[in-house]
Short mmCIF file of C-alpha atoms and ligand atoms in Angstrom, two decimals:
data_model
loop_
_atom_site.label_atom_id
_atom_site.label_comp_id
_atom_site.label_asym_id
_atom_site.label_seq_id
_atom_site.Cartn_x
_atom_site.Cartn_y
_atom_site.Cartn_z
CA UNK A 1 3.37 156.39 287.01
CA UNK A 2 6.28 158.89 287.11
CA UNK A 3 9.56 157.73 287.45
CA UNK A 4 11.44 159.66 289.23
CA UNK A 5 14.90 159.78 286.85
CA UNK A 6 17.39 161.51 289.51
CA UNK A 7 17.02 159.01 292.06
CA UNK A 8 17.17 155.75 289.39
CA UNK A 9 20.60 154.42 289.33
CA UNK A 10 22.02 153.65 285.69
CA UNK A 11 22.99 149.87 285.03
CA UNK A 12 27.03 150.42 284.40
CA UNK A 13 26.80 147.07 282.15
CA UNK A 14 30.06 145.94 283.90
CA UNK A 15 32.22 149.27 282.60
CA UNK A 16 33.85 151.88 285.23
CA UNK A 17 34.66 151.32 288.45
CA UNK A 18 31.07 151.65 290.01
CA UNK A 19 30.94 147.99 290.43
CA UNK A 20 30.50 146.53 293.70
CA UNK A 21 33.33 143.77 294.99
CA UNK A 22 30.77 140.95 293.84
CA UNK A 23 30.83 142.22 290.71
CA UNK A 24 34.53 143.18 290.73
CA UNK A 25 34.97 139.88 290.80
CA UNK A 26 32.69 137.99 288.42
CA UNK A 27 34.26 140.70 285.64
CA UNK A 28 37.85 139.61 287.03
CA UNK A 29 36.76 135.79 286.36
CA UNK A 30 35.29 136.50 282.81
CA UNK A 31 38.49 138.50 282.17
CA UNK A 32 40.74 135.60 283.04
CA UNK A 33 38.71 134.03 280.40
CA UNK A 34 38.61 136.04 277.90
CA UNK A 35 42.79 136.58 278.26
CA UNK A 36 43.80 132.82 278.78
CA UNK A 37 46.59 131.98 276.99
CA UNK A 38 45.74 128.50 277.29
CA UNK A 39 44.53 126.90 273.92
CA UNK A 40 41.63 124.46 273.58
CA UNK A 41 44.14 121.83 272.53
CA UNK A 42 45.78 122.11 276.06
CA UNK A 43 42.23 122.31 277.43
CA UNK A 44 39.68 119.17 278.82
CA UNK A 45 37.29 121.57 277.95
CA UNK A 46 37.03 124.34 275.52
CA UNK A 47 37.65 128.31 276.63
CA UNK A 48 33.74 129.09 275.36
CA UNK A 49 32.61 126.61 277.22
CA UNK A 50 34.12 127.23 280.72
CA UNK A 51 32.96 131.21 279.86
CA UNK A 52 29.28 129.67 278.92
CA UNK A 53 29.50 127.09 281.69
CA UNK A 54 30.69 129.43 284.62
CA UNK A 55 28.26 132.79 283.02
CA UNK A 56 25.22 130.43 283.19
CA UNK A 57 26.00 129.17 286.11
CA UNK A 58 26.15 133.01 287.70
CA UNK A 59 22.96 133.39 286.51
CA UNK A 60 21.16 130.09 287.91
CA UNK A 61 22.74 130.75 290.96
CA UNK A 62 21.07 134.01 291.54
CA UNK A 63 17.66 132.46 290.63
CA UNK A 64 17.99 129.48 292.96
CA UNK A 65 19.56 131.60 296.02
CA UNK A 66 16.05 133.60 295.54
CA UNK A 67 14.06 130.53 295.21
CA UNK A 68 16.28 129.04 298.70
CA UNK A 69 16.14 132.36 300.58
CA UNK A 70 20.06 132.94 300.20
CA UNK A 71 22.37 135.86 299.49
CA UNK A 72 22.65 136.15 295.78
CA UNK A 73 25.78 138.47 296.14
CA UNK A 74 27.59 135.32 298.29
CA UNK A 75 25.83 132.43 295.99
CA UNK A 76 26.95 134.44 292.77
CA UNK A 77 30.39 134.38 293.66
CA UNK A 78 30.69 130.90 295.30
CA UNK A 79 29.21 129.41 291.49
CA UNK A 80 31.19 131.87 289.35
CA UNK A 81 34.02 130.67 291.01
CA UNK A 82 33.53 126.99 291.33
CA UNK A 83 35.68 126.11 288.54
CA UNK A 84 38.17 128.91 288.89
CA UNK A 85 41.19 126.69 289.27
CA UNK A 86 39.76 124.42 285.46
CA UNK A 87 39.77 128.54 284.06
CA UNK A 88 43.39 129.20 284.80
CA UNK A 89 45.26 126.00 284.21
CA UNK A 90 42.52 124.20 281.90
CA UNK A 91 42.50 120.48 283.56
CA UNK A 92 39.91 119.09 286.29
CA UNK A 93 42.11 116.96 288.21
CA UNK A 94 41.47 117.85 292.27
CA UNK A 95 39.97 121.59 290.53
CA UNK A 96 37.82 121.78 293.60
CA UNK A 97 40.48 122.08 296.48
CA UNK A 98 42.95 123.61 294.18
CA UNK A 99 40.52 126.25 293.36
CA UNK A 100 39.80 127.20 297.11
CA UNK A 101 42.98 129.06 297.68
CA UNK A 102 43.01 130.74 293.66
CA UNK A 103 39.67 132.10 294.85
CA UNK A 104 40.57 133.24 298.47
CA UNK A 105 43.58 135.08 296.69
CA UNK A 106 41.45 136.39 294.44
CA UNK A 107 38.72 137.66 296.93
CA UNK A 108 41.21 139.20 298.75
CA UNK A 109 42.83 141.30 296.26
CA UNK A 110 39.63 142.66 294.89
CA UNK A 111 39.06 143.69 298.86
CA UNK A 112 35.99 144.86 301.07
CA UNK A 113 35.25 141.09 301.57
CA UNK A 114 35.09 139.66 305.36
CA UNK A 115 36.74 136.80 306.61
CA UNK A 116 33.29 135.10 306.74
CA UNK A 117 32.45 135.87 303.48
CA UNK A 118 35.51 134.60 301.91
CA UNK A 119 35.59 131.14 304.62
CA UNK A 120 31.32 130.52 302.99
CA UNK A 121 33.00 131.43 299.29
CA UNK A 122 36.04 129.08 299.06
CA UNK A 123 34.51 126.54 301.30
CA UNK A 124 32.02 126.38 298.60
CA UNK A 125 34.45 126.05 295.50
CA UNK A 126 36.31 123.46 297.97
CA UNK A 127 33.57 120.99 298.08
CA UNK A 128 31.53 121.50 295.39
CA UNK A 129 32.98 118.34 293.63
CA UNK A 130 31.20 116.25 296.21
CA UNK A 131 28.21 115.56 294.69
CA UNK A 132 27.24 112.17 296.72
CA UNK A 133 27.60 113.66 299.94
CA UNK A 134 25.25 115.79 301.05
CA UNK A 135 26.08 118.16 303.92
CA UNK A 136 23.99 121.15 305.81
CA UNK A 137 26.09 123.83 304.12
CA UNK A 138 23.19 125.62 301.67
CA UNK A 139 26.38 127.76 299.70
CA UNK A 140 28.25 124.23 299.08
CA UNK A 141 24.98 122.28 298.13
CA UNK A 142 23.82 125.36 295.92
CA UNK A 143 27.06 125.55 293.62
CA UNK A 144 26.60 121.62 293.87
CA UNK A 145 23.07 121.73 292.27
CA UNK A 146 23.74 124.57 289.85
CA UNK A 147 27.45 123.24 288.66
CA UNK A 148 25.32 119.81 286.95
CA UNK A 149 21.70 121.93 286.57
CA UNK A 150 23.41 124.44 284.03
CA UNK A 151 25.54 121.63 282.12
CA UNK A 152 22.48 119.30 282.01
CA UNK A 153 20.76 122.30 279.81
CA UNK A 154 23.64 121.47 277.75
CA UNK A 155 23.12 118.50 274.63
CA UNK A 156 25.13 115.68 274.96
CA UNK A 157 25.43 115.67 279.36
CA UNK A 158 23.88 112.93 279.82
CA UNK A 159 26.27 111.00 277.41
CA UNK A 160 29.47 112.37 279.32
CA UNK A 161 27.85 112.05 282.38
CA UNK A 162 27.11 108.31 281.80
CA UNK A 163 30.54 107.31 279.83
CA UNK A 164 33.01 109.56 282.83
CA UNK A 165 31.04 109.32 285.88
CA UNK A 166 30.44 105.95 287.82
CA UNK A 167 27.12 104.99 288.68
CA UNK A 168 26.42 105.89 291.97
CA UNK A 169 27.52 109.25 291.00
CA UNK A 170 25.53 109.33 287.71
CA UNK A 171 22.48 108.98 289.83
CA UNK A 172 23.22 111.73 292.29
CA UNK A 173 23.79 113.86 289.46
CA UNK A 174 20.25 112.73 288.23
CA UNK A 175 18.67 113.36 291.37
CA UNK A 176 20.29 117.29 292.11
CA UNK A 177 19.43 117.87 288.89
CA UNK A 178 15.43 116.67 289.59
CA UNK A 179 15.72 118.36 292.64
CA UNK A 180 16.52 121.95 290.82
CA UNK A 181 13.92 121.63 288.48
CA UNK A 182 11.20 120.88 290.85
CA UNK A 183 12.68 123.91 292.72
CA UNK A 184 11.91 125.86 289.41
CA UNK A 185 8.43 124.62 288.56
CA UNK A 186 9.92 122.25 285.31
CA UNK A 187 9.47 118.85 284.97
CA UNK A 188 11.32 116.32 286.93
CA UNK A 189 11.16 113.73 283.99
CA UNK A 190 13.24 113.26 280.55
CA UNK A 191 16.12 115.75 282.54
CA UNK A 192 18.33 115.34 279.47
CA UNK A 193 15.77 116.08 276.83
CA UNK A 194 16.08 119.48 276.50
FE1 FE2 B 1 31.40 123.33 286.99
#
């Protein structure tokens, strides 16, 4: 088959200003990253991981907004923002709801985005600590389900999960995290044995 080169659009690999304001802002998060000032000493987690944890997350977003029938431009940004507030200031106490306003500012300096878009966005980042509750919102549940999918890929989550959570939410994290794999065709058993 030919391929017909002049109407192909080159991948601009995150360089330039062709990005669109999705990816505007998943460059602006990994640049706070990469520029944080904060040390890992100051940090309840490390820099790498909140760049692995919130890149990976991007990623599994996009797959499981296909797999749900969501936008990926709208699920992308709700998941690489989820944690936006742990990025700048490096501690998880209340990150959720002090994250939702960090990300509305954020949205709205990097521009183009509507109200609606912004209210499904930070809405998302604002609840996605709620694990146990489960509401009709598909954006919130999605960054729900992806936030403890990615980190149970990760050695060693089921130990922090089981020594910081409490029970009842230990198990909900077991069961989105069942849930997702279904979702992807993997096995639902041994979750942690990766
Ligand atoms: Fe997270």
């Amino acid at each position: 088959m030919k391929i017909q080169k002049q109407i192909l659009k080159d991948f601009h690999h995150y360089k330039g200003s062709n990005l669109t304001r999705f990816e505007k802002v998943e460059r602006k998060v990994i640049e706070l990253i990469l520029s944080s000032k904060i040390p890992d000493s100051q940090r309840e987690d490390s820099i790498v991981f909140e760049f692995k944890h919130a890149s990976g997350c991007t990623q599994i977003a996009r797959i499981l907004a296909q797999k749900r029938k969501l936008n990926t431009e709208i699920a992308d940004n709700a998941t690489t923002l989820h944690d936006i507030y742990v990025i700048i200031n490096g501690t998880y106490k209340d990150h959720a709801k002090l994250g939702a306003p960090i990300a509305k500012k954020l949205l709205e300096e990097i521009g183009g985005f509507s109200n609606k878009e912004i209210t499904i966005i930070t809405n998302a980042v604002a609840h996605h600590s709620e694990k146990e509750i489960y509401s009709n919102n598909p954006y919130v549940e999605l960054v729900k389900d992806v936030d403890v999918f990615d980190c149970s890929l990760y050695k060693g989550a089921e130990g922090f999960y089981r020594i910081h959570k409490p029970e009842y939410i230990f198990k909900e994290y077991v069961n989105r995290i069942k849930k997702v794999r279904e979702e992807l065709g993997l096995s639902p058993n041994d979750i942690f044995r990766i």
